[in-house]
Structures are given as C-alpha cells and as structure tokens.
C-alpha cells in the first residue's frame, strides 16, 4: 500500500472495555477537548436503548455535531458488521466537511478482535484504518482483585457448580479486550491507594502484550493527543493477538441478559440510587444506566451504576415530549427481571 493511500484513510480509534469502566466519560472528554479536530462517534449498546449515544449527543460541540454520533443499538457491533457497521461508516464518511477521526465505542460485552478484522473488508479497508485499540479498565475494581464489582458473586456461583470447567464469561471478555489493546486507560485512579494501584498494575502487567502502555485517569480526563494519533494500523497485526475466541467460528452473548425498566417520576434521587445499589446486591445486576424524571425538576437525571456503586447527576433539560424514566439493566443469563423491577419500584422482595 502506498503512503498516499494510507494517508487518505480516516483513522478510527476503537474504545473497548467492560461495562461501566468509563468509556463514555473518556470519549466525552475527548470531544470536549478536540481543539478543532472534526470527530465522529459510533456508539454500540447492549440492549435496545442508546443511553451512551444520547449522553454524547448532548455535548453541544461544534466539531462533533449530533449527526456525527451514530448509534448501533440492540446488537453487538462485532456480530453485525455487514448490517450495521458498514452503513454507519458510509454515513459518517459522507459528511461534509470530512471528519478527521472516528471514535468507536463498543459495548462492554463486545470482543474487539472481530471488529478489527472487519477493517480488512473490501468495503472498508481502502477508506479507514484502526489508529489503535484502547482498552478502558475499571481501576477500582482491578485494585480489589476483580475485573468487575460483582466478581465475588460470580466466583461463588462458579465454585458451586462442579460442571463448570471454563473461565467466567466476564473474565473471558476482559482478557480478550486486553489482548487486543494498543493502549490501556486505567480509570478511577482517584479512588485507588498506592497498594491498590500496585495490585491493579500487576494484574495488567501479567496479561498485557509487551510494550502496551498504561495511563491512569480520573473522570476521563486524558489529553486527546495521548489517545488519538497512535498510528498503529492494528488491523495489520490483529492475527497475532491471541484471544479466548480464536477457534470459534462466531460468538454470541448468551451469557448475558438485558432489558429496559420503565420508571415513573421519582421524588428523591438519593433514595432511588439506594434502590439501584440494592438491585445490584440482591438481584446480581452488573450494570444500570439511563435517565429519570425527578418531580419538580426540569432537568434530566442521568443514572450510571456499576454493581452497587451508583452515580447520578442532572445533565440537561428535557426536550419536548422526552420526559420519562427508562433504565437499562444488564446481568448474567437468567437475570430476574421481576425481582429487579420490584426492587426499583421500592417493593419488598421475598428472599
């Protein structure tokens, strides 16, 4: 391939990472500090409500207008390349003025390798290249010896089932994301003491390919120059990155369930956050995210939860006809929808 052809391709940064690790926060910071670089974002959600895309569309950034944020909901991007990913790229690459860089936020359950391999498709390879794969890692969880906040419950479940001789699905996803990384962003650094940081870095060093850099961040604050312009061309090396799923013809997400919970207007965000934390602890919900209407408040309440840790804040006013509460709940296969809905509704639940 000639240098001129390579330069003509639009660079794409694939941002992968487990549920709630901080991908959307990181990308929003990049958008807000792009310094004139015209960006576009493809957001892939697990579930049928595009919460992360809506967060990014609300940035109001001139160099990344709303039409440059494309959502692929209710399907893993690595499984729907032909149906979803190629048309999304077509739409973005047709924008005028031309975009300088594309950010692709995968769902927390997506495997990055099949997506990188898709950059060899004839409809793609001459127009875009993988600038780099960035794995976002929950530093607080890793410092505690886990890849996610529900790890203890998963370990107990696995230990109780003698028929299981494979890795936990969450750990497999995590390992595959790390195996494909060109850069690791360790989030929530402000919540980790020195001993915890040493634990987290040791866990990463044991798994990371040689030469992959790790950077620590708080609230997603990372200079875009660190994230963009890696210039790796990851698609040319992806065959050398070994993952758990290399011998599978294809993969699915049968290990996980997700559903949407409609939530009536609430009175007290703090009290409702306690319900979300309870759902994580009692119903083993991995991730909750969405928007709520609060009585007497014109602003939309954004709720993001990873296990029992719940964050919430008002992000913007409701648009016309928008007001209404909807949360996406994600958990392992068999997640008890009735129990989750009862807990979120504040109803007593039988043990």
mmCIF file of C-alpha atoms in Angstrom:
data_model
loop_
_atom_site.group_PDB
_atom_site.id
_atom_site.type_symbol
_atom_site.label_atom_id
_atom_site.label_comp_id
_atom_site.label_asym_id
_atom_site.label_seq_id
_atom_site.Cartn_x
_atom_site.Cartn_y
_atom_site.Cartn_z
ATOM 1 C CA UNK A 1 0.000 0.000 0.000
ATOM 2 C CA UNK A 2 1.399 3.400 -0.934
ATOM 3 C CA UNK A 3 1.891 6.197 1.564
ATOM 4 C CA UNK A 4 -0.650 8.382 -0.241
ATOM 5 C CA UNK A 5 -3.321 5.675 0.023
ATOM 6 C CA UNK A 6 -2.585 5.194 3.713
ATOM 7 C CA UNK A 7 -2.788 8.913 4.385
ATOM 8 C CA UNK A 8 -6.146 9.110 2.598
ATOM 9 C CA UNK A 9 -7.748 6.693 5.028
ATOM 10 C CA UNK A 10 -9.619 8.105 8.015
ATOM 11 C CA UNK A 11 -8.156 6.867 11.331
ATOM 12 C CA UNK A 12 -10.508 5.070 13.734
ATOM 13 C CA UNK A 13 -9.876 4.556 17.436
ATOM 14 C CA UNK A 14 -11.713 1.568 18.921
ATOM 15 C CA UNK A 15 -12.550 2.146 22.590
ATOM 16 C CA UNK A 16 -13.313 -1.126 24.325
ATOM 17 C CA UNK A 17 -13.716 -2.014 27.975
ATOM 18 C CA UNK A 18 -16.042 -3.738 30.384
ATOM 19 C CA UNK A 19 -19.445 -2.460 31.467
ATOM 20 C CA UNK A 20 -19.122 0.760 33.451
ATOM 21 C CA UNK A 21 -15.358 1.091 33.119
ATOM 22 C CA UNK A 22 -15.697 4.696 31.924
ATOM 23 C CA UNK A 23 -15.651 4.564 28.118
ATOM 24 C CA UNK A 24 -18.345 7.181 27.531
ATOM 25 C CA UNK A 25 -16.835 9.581 30.077
ATOM 26 C CA UNK A 26 -13.460 9.261 28.368
ATOM 27 C CA UNK A 27 -14.892 9.842 24.899
ATOM 28 C CA UNK A 28 -16.895 12.849 26.030
ATOM 29 C CA UNK A 29 -13.715 14.420 27.411
ATOM 30 C CA UNK A 30 -12.002 13.832 24.068
ATOM 31 C CA UNK A 31 -14.880 15.501 22.220
ATOM 32 C CA UNK A 32 -14.820 18.496 24.550
ATOM 33 C CA UNK A 33 -11.064 18.968 24.070
ATOM 34 C CA UNK A 34 -10.656 18.176 20.370
ATOM 35 C CA UNK A 35 -9.126 21.605 19.587
ATOM 36 C CA UNK A 36 -10.795 21.927 16.201
ATOM 37 C CA UNK A 37 -10.346 18.329 15.059
ATOM 38 C CA UNK A 38 -13.600 17.150 13.438
ATOM 39 C CA UNK A 39 -14.658 13.937 15.124
ATOM 40 C CA UNK A 40 -17.396 11.369 14.680
ATOM 41 C CA UNK A 41 -18.507 8.646 17.068
ATOM 42 C CA UNK A 42 -20.087 5.246 16.523
ATOM 43 C CA UNK A 43 -21.673 4.010 19.747
ATOM 44 C CA UNK A 44 -22.690 0.387 20.176
ATOM 45 C CA UNK A 45 -25.079 -0.531 23.002
ATOM 46 C CA UNK A 46 -26.024 -3.892 24.505
ATOM 47 C CA UNK A 47 -29.785 -3.535 24.837
ATOM 48 C CA UNK A 48 -32.345 -1.545 22.907
ATOM 49 C CA UNK A 49 -31.924 1.927 24.416
ATOM 50 C CA UNK A 50 -28.988 4.059 23.296
ATOM 51 C CA UNK A 51 -28.061 5.714 26.585
ATOM 52 C CA UNK A 52 -24.378 6.335 25.819
ATOM 53 C CA UNK A 53 -25.146 7.826 22.418
ATOM 54 C CA UNK A 54 -27.647 10.186 24.000
ATOM 55 C CA UNK A 55 -25.034 11.308 26.535
ATOM 56 C CA UNK A 56 -22.574 12.113 23.747
ATOM 57 C CA UNK A 57 -25.172 13.816 21.561
ATOM 58 C CA UNK A 58 -25.851 16.212 24.410
ATOM 59 C CA UNK A 59 -22.317 17.624 24.363
ATOM 60 C CA UNK A 60 -23.179 20.565 22.092
ATOM 61 C CA UNK A 61 -19.728 20.511 20.490
ATOM 62 C CA UNK A 62 -19.382 22.226 17.124
ATOM 63 C CA UNK A 63 -16.683 19.865 15.825
ATOM 64 C CA UNK A 64 -18.817 16.804 16.664
ATOM 65 C CA UNK A 65 -22.444 17.732 15.898
ATOM 66 C CA UNK A 66 -25.285 15.367 16.781
ATOM 67 C CA UNK A 67 -25.410 13.907 13.262
ATOM 68 C CA UNK A 68 -21.800 12.753 13.719
ATOM 69 C CA UNK A 69 -22.847 10.478 16.601
ATOM 70 C CA UNK A 70 -24.232 7.239 15.153
ATOM 71 C CA UNK A 71 -25.854 4.693 17.460
ATOM 72 C CA UNK A 72 -25.969 0.947 16.838
ATOM 73 C CA UNK A 73 -28.359 -0.338 19.492
ATOM 74 C CA UNK A 74 -29.612 -3.834 20.294
ATOM 75 C CA UNK A 75 -26.735 -5.743 18.770
ATOM 76 C CA UNK A 76 -23.039 -6.281 19.266
ATOM 77 C CA UNK A 77 -21.011 -4.399 16.652
ATOM 78 C CA UNK A 78 -18.620 -7.323 16.277
ATOM 79 C CA UNK A 79 -21.554 -9.550 15.263
ATOM 80 C CA UNK A 80 -23.299 -7.184 12.845
ATOM 81 C CA UNK A 81 -20.506 -5.750 10.707
ATOM 82 C CA UNK A 82 -22.267 -6.037 7.350
ATOM 83 C CA UNK A 83 -25.716 -4.996 8.559
ATOM 84 C CA UNK A 84 -24.797 -2.141 10.879
ATOM 85 C CA UNK A 85 -21.139 -1.140 10.919
ATOM 86 C CA UNK A 86 -20.548 -0.636 7.191
ATOM 87 C CA UNK A 87 -23.677 1.547 6.731
ATOM 88 C CA UNK A 88 -22.657 3.589 9.801
ATOM 89 C CA UNK A 89 -19.223 4.184 8.302
ATOM 90 C CA UNK A 90 -20.807 5.083 4.954
ATOM 91 C CA UNK A 91 -22.946 7.715 6.671
ATOM 92 C CA UNK A 92 -20.027 9.230 8.561
ATOM 93 C CA UNK A 93 -17.612 9.240 5.624
ATOM 94 C CA UNK A 94 -20.177 11.078 3.503
ATOM 95 C CA UNK A 95 -20.275 14.017 5.928
ATOM 96 C CA UNK A 96 -19.213 17.457 4.675
ATOM 97 C CA UNK A 97 -16.847 18.761 5.899
ATOM 98 C CA UNK A 98 -14.942 15.493 6.115
ATOM 99 C CA UNK A 99 -14.297 14.039 9.556
ATOM 100 C CA UNK A 100 -10.694 13.851 10.746
ATOM 101 C CA UNK A 101 -11.050 10.925 13.146
ATOM 102 C CA UNK A 102 -13.696 8.365 14.131
ATOM 103 C CA UNK A 103 -14.141 7.029 17.661
ATOM 104 C CA UNK A 104 -15.893 3.663 18.005
ATOM 105 C CA UNK A 105 -17.265 2.863 21.449
ATOM 106 C CA UNK A 106 -18.041 -0.848 21.648
ATOM 107 C CA UNK A 107 -20.474 -2.291 24.134
ATOM 108 C CA UNK A 108 -18.957 -3.663 27.316
ATOM 109 C CA UNK A 109 -19.685 -7.182 26.059
ATOM 110 C CA UNK A 110 -18.131 -6.813 22.606
ATOM 111 C CA UNK A 111 -14.950 -8.564 21.538
ATOM 112 C CA UNK A 112 -12.641 -6.117 19.756
ATOM 113 C CA UNK A 113 -10.824 -8.646 17.570
ATOM 114 C CA UNK A 114 -13.683 -9.431 15.136
ATOM 115 C CA UNK A 115 -14.306 -5.706 14.745
ATOM 116 C CA UNK A 116 -10.651 -5.003 13.955
ATOM 117 C CA UNK A 117 -10.661 -7.894 11.474
ATOM 118 C CA UNK A 118 -13.606 -6.239 9.715
ATOM 119 C CA UNK A 119 -11.251 -3.461 8.630
ATOM 120 C CA UNK A 120 -9.978 -5.919 6.005
ATOM 121 C CA UNK A 121 -13.384 -5.958 4.307
ATOM 122 C CA UNK A 122 -13.219 -4.559 0.744
ATOM 123 C CA UNK A 123 -15.931 -2.008 1.583
ATOM 124 C CA UNK A 124 -13.840 -0.698 4.478
ATOM 125 C CA UNK A 125 -10.097 -1.222 4.070
ATOM 126 C CA UNK A 126 -9.420 1.459 1.468
ATOM 127 C CA UNK A 127 -11.249 4.157 3.411
ATOM 128 C CA UNK A 128 -10.441 3.708 7.124
ATOM 129 C CA UNK A 129 -7.707 2.261 9.316
ATOM 130 C CA UNK A 130 -7.524 1.324 13.005
ATOM 131 C CA UNK A 131 -5.412 4.050 14.603
ATOM 132 C CA UNK A 132 -5.395 1.973 17.776
ATOM 133 C CA UNK A 133 -7.436 -0.133 20.191
ATOM 134 C CA UNK A 134 -7.864 1.499 23.599
ATOM 135 C CA UNK A 135 -8.963 -0.749 26.478
ATOM 136 C CA UNK A 136 -10.634 1.123 29.336
ATOM 137 C CA UNK A 137 -10.232 -0.710 32.641
ATOM 138 C CA UNK A 138 -12.059 -0.107 35.935
ATOM 139 C CA UNK A 139 -9.070 0.615 38.154
ATOM 140 C CA UNK A 140 -11.032 0.487 41.399
ATOM 141 C CA UNK A 141 -12.332 -2.999 40.647
ATOM 142 C CA UNK A 142 -8.945 -4.256 39.478
ATOM 143 C CA UNK A 143 -7.301 -2.879 42.617
ATOM 144 C CA UNK A 144 -9.669 -5.108 44.588
ATOM 145 C CA UNK A 145 -8.577 -8.160 42.594
ATOM 146 C CA UNK A 146 -11.630 -8.156 40.341
ATOM 147 C CA UNK A 147 -12.398 -7.122 36.767
ATOM 148 C CA UNK A 148 -15.914 -6.045 37.801
ATOM 149 C CA UNK A 149 -17.678 -5.261 41.053
ATOM 150 C CA UNK A 150 -19.728 -8.466 41.094
ATOM 151 C CA UNK A 151 -16.712 -10.746 40.767
ATOM 152 C CA UNK A 152 -17.144 -12.339 44.209
ATOM 153 C CA UNK A 153 -20.699 -13.443 43.423
ATOM 154 C CA UNK A 154 -19.580 -14.889 40.117
ATOM 155 C CA UNK A 155 -16.716 -16.785 41.758
ATOM 156 C CA UNK A 156 -19.117 -18.286 44.311
ATOM 157 C CA UNK A 157 -21.541 -19.293 41.588
ATOM 158 C CA UNK A 158 -18.795 -20.956 39.597
ATOM 159 C CA UNK A 159 -17.382 -22.767 42.650
ATOM 160 C CA UNK A 160 -20.839 -24.161 43.479
ATOM 161 C CA UNK A 161 -21.251 -25.707 40.024
ATOM 162 C CA UNK A 162 -18.882 -28.629 39.571
ATOM 163 C CA UNK A 163 -19.845 -28.924 35.905
ATOM 164 C CA UNK A 164 -18.119 -25.645 35.058
ATOM 165 C CA UNK A 165 -14.562 -26.037 33.829
ATOM 166 C CA UNK A 166 -14.250 -22.820 31.825
ATOM 167 C CA UNK A 167 -13.438 -19.248 32.785
ATOM 168 C CA UNK A 168 -16.145 -16.886 33.902
ATOM 169 C CA UNK A 169 -17.607 -15.176 30.814
ATOM 170 C CA UNK A 170 -16.827 -11.744 32.248
ATOM 171 C CA UNK A 171 -13.175 -12.611 32.695
ATOM 172 C CA UNK A 172 -13.002 -14.005 29.163
ATOM 173 C CA UNK A 173 -14.371 -10.762 27.742
ATOM 174 C CA UNK A 174 -11.922 -8.760 29.844
ATOM 175 C CA UNK A 175 -8.955 -10.889 28.781
ATOM 176 C CA UNK A 176 -9.887 -10.610 25.104
ATOM 177 C CA UNK A 177 -10.163 -6.830 25.342
ATOM 178 C CA UNK A 178 -6.751 -6.556 26.983
ATOM 179 C CA UNK A 179 -5.180 -8.925 24.446
ATOM 180 C CA UNK A 180 -6.140 -6.578 21.609
ATOM 181 C CA UNK A 181 -5.138 -3.318 23.289
ATOM 182 C CA UNK A 182 -2.603 -0.829 21.964
ATOM 183 C CA UNK A 183 -3.181 1.419 24.989
ATOM 184 C CA UNK A 184 -4.820 0.764 28.363
ATOM 185 C CA UNK A 185 -6.624 3.540 30.230
ATOM 186 C CA UNK A 186 -6.920 2.737 33.939
ATOM 187 C CA UNK A 187 -9.870 4.750 35.240
ATOM 188 C CA UNK A 188 -10.964 5.924 38.719
ATOM 189 C CA UNK A 189 -7.341 6.464 39.744
ATOM 190 C CA UNK A 190 -8.502 8.880 42.455
ATOM 191 C CA UNK A 191 -10.286 6.021 44.218
ATOM 192 C CA UNK A 192 -7.175 3.819 44.458
ATOM 193 C CA UNK A 193 -4.479 3.985 47.135
ATOM 194 C CA UNK A 194 -0.847 3.084 46.439
ATOM 195 C CA UNK A 195 -1.263 -0.572 47.394
ATOM 196 C CA UNK A 196 -4.374 -0.881 45.250
ATOM 197 C CA UNK A 197 -2.618 0.734 42.314
ATOM 198 C CA UNK A 198 0.247 -1.744 42.644
ATOM 199 C CA UNK A 199 -2.282 -4.598 42.617
ATOM 200 C CA UNK A 200 -4.049 -3.242 39.551
ATOM 201 C CA UNK A 201 -0.866 -2.641 37.613
ATOM 202 C CA UNK A 202 0.483 -6.100 38.490
ATOM 203 C CA UNK A 203 -2.730 -7.678 37.185
ATOM 204 C CA UNK A 204 -2.411 -5.759 33.923
ATOM 205 C CA UNK A 205 1.300 -6.459 33.533
ATOM 206 C CA UNK A 206 0.588 -10.185 33.826
ATOM 207 C CA UNK A 207 -1.797 -10.069 30.847
ATOM 208 C CA UNK A 208 -0.714 -7.191 28.627
ATOM 209 C CA UNK A 209 1.282 -7.748 25.440
ATOM 210 C CA UNK A 210 4.809 -6.382 25.652
ATOM 211 C CA UNK A 211 5.128 -2.666 25.015
ATOM 212 C CA UNK A 212 1.491 -1.731 25.668
ATOM 213 C CA UNK A 213 1.358 1.438 27.737
ATOM 214 C CA UNK A 214 -0.968 2.008 30.715
ATOM 215 C CA UNK A 215 -2.147 5.514 31.652
ATOM 216 C CA UNK A 216 -4.082 6.401 34.807
ATOM 217 C CA UNK A 217 -7.027 8.806 34.602
ATOM 218 C CA UNK A 218 -9.669 10.384 36.822
ATOM 219 C CA UNK A 219 -13.121 11.342 35.480
ATOM 220 C CA UNK A 220 -11.965 10.523 31.945
ATOM 221 C CA UNK A 221 -9.533 13.448 31.853
ATOM 222 C CA UNK A 222 -6.910 12.397 29.326
ATOM 223 C CA UNK A 223 -5.244 14.626 26.741
ATOM 224 C CA UNK A 224 -6.737 13.610 23.368
ATOM 225 C CA UNK A 225 -3.204 13.674 21.952
ATOM 226 C CA UNK A 226 -2.446 10.600 24.065
ATOM 227 C CA UNK A 227 -5.496 8.747 22.777
ATOM 228 C CA UNK A 228 -5.615 9.818 19.126
ATOM 229 C CA UNK A 229 -2.841 9.527 16.589
ATOM 230 C CA UNK A 230 -1.351 6.251 17.809
ATOM 231 C CA UNK A 231 -0.901 5.306 14.144
ATOM 232 C CA UNK A 232 -0.738 1.580 14.845
ATOM 233 C CA UNK A 233 -2.784 0.197 11.933
ATOM 234 C CA UNK A 234 -3.985 -2.546 14.285
ATOM 235 C CA UNK A 235 -5.758 -4.463 11.532
ATOM 236 C CA UNK A 236 -2.355 -5.412 10.084
ATOM 237 C CA UNK A 237 -1.289 -7.096 13.348
ATOM 238 C CA UNK A 238 -4.574 -8.406 14.726
ATOM 239 C CA UNK A 239 -3.893 -12.017 13.664
ATOM 240 C CA UNK A 240 -1.005 -12.090 16.159
ATOM 241 C CA UNK A 241 -3.187 -11.154 19.126
ATOM 242 C CA UNK A 242 -4.399 -14.360 20.735
ATOM 243 C CA UNK A 243 -7.809 -14.444 22.459
ATOM 244 C CA UNK A 244 -10.149 -16.981 24.050
ATOM 245 C CA UNK A 245 -12.409 -16.984 20.987
ATOM 246 C CA UNK A 246 -9.839 -17.520 18.233
ATOM 247 C CA UNK A 247 -11.064 -21.039 17.499
ATOM 248 C CA UNK A 248 -14.761 -20.150 17.391
ATOM 249 C CA UNK A 249 -16.492 -19.605 14.083
ATOM 250 C CA UNK A 250 -18.526 -16.866 15.743
ATOM 251 C CA UNK A 251 -19.535 -15.791 19.218
ATOM 252 C CA UNK A 252 -22.756 -14.756 20.853
ATOM 253 C CA UNK A 253 -23.831 -13.130 24.086
ATOM 254 C CA UNK A 254 -25.918 -15.921 25.570
ATOM 255 C CA UNK A 255 -24.046 -15.425 28.842
ATOM 256 C CA UNK A 256 -25.819 -12.090 29.396
ATOM 257 C CA UNK A 257 -29.335 -10.652 29.555
ATOM 258 C CA UNK A 258 -30.532 -7.059 29.301
ATOM 259 C CA UNK A 259 -33.901 -5.346 29.472
ATOM 260 C CA UNK A 260 -35.441 -1.895 29.855
ATOM 261 C CA UNK A 261 -37.303 -0.841 33.007
ATOM 262 C CA UNK A 262 -39.821 1.997 32.702
ATOM 263 C CA UNK A 263 -39.605 4.174 35.819
ATOM 264 C CA UNK A 264 -42.311 6.667 36.875
ATOM 265 C CA UNK A 265 -41.271 10.131 38.033
ATOM 266 C CA UNK A 266 -39.233 9.899 41.246
ATOM 267 C CA UNK A 267 -39.114 12.252 44.220
ATOM 268 C CA UNK A 268 -35.643 11.656 45.714
ATOM 269 C CA UNK A 269 -32.588 10.773 43.554
ATOM 270 C CA UNK A 270 -30.550 9.647 46.571
ATOM 271 C CA UNK A 271 -33.254 7.274 47.763
ATOM 272 C CA UNK A 272 -33.662 5.849 44.257
ATOM 273 C CA UNK A 273 -29.887 5.379 43.941
ATOM 274 C CA UNK A 274 -30.094 3.190 47.043
ATOM 275 C CA UNK A 275 -32.661 1.029 45.226
ATOM 276 C CA UNK A 276 -30.293 0.647 42.277
ATOM 277 C CA UNK A 277 -27.492 -0.417 44.634
ATOM 278 C CA UNK A 278 -29.858 -2.898 46.251
ATOM 279 C CA UNK A 279 -30.703 -4.378 42.846
ATOM 280 C CA UNK A 280 -27.001 -4.973 42.255
ATOM 281 C CA UNK A 281 -26.560 -6.697 45.581
ATOM 282 C CA UNK A 282 -29.783 -8.714 45.760
ATOM 283 C CA UNK A 283 -30.516 -9.422 42.079
ATOM 284 C CA UNK A 284 -26.891 -9.511 40.836
ATOM 285 C CA UNK A 285 -27.301 -6.720 38.294
ATOM 286 C CA UNK A 286 -23.979 -5.898 36.653
ATOM 287 C CA UNK A 287 -24.843 -2.534 35.127
ATOM 288 C CA UNK A 288 -27.652 0.014 35.177
ATOM 289 C CA UNK A 289 -27.782 3.150 33.051
ATOM 290 C CA UNK A 290 -30.449 5.514 31.889
ATOM 291 C CA UNK A 291 -32.411 8.702 32.535
ATOM 292 C CA UNK A 292 -35.044 9.576 35.140
ATOM 293 C CA UNK A 293 -37.577 12.348 35.638
ATOM 294 C CA UNK A 294 -37.490 13.974 39.080
ATOM 295 C CA UNK A 295 -40.589 15.705 40.464
ATOM 296 C CA UNK A 296 -40.322 19.479 40.274
ATOM 297 C CA UNK A 297 -37.086 19.387 38.253
ATOM 298 C CA UNK A 298 -36.883 20.439 34.579
ATOM 299 C CA UNK A 299 -33.532 18.678 34.155
ATOM 300 C CA UNK A 300 -32.970 15.067 33.142
ATOM 301 C CA UNK A 301 -31.299 12.872 35.788
ATOM 302 C CA UNK A 302 -28.569 10.660 34.338
ATOM 303 C CA UNK A 303 -28.019 7.448 36.317
ATOM 304 C CA UNK A 304 -24.977 5.195 35.837
ATOM 305 C CA UNK A 305 -24.275 2.204 38.068
ATOM 306 C CA UNK A 306 -21.589 -0.461 38.143
ATOM 307 C CA UNK A 307 -22.590 -3.083 40.657
ATOM 308 C CA UNK A 308 -23.543 -1.309 43.907
ATOM 309 C CA UNK A 309 -21.673 1.900 43.017
ATOM 310 C CA UNK A 310 -24.222 4.412 41.700
ATOM 311 C CA UNK A 311 -23.546 7.854 40.208
ATOM 312 C CA UNK A 312 -26.267 10.317 39.271
ATOM 313 C CA UNK A 313 -26.449 13.943 38.174
ATOM 314 C CA UNK A 314 -28.652 16.290 36.166
ATOM 315 C CA UNK A 315 -27.167 16.551 32.673
ATOM 316 C CA UNK A 316 -29.557 18.732 30.634
ATOM 317 C CA UNK A 317 -33.157 19.945 30.338
ATOM 318 C CA UNK A 318 -35.730 17.515 28.954
ATOM 319 C CA UNK A 319 -36.643 18.058 25.311
ATOM 320 C CA UNK A 320 -40.214 18.399 24.093
ATOM 321 C CA UNK A 321 -42.034 15.089 24.519
ATOM 322 C CA UNK A 322 -38.921 13.450 26.011
ATOM 323 C CA UNK A 323 -39.654 13.391 29.718
ATOM 324 C CA UNK A 324 -39.889 9.890 31.134
ATOM 325 C CA UNK A 325 -37.793 7.413 33.093
ATOM 326 C CA UNK A 326 -36.094 4.462 31.398
ATOM 327 C CA UNK A 327 -33.234 2.357 32.717
ATOM 328 C CA UNK A 328 -31.304 -0.450 31.041
ATOM 329 C CA UNK A 329 -30.374 -3.335 33.356
ATOM 330 C CA UNK A 330 -27.641 -5.790 32.313
ATOM 331 C CA UNK A 331 -26.672 -9.016 34.055
ATOM 332 C CA UNK A 332 -25.727 -12.630 33.551
ATOM 333 C CA UNK A 333 -28.071 -15.009 31.744
ATOM 334 C CA UNK A 334 -31.133 -15.637 33.873
ATOM 335 C CA UNK A 335 -31.221 -12.132 35.385
ATOM 336 C CA UNK A 336 -34.532 -11.999 37.315
ATOM 337 C CA UNK A 337 -36.468 -9.202 35.639
ATOM 338 C CA UNK A 338 -39.412 -9.323 38.049
ATOM 339 C CA UNK A 339 -37.100 -9.052 41.038
ATOM 340 C CA UNK A 340 -35.153 -6.148 39.552
ATOM 341 C CA UNK A 341 -38.354 -4.273 38.705
ATOM 342 C CA UNK A 342 -39.757 -4.873 42.180
ATOM 343 C CA UNK A 343 -36.611 -3.570 43.864
ATOM 344 C CA UNK A 344 -36.506 -0.474 41.665
ATOM 345 C CA UNK A 345 -40.175 0.134 42.439
ATOM 346 C CA UNK A 346 -39.374 0.030 46.163
ATOM 347 C CA UNK A 347 -41.471 -3.082 46.770
ATOM 348 C CA UNK A 348 -40.451 -5.691 49.364
ATOM 349 C CA UNK A 349 -38.915 -8.778 47.768
ATOM 350 C CA UNK A 350 -39.066 -12.260 49.237
ATOM 351 C CA UNK A 351 -35.699 -13.812 49.989
#
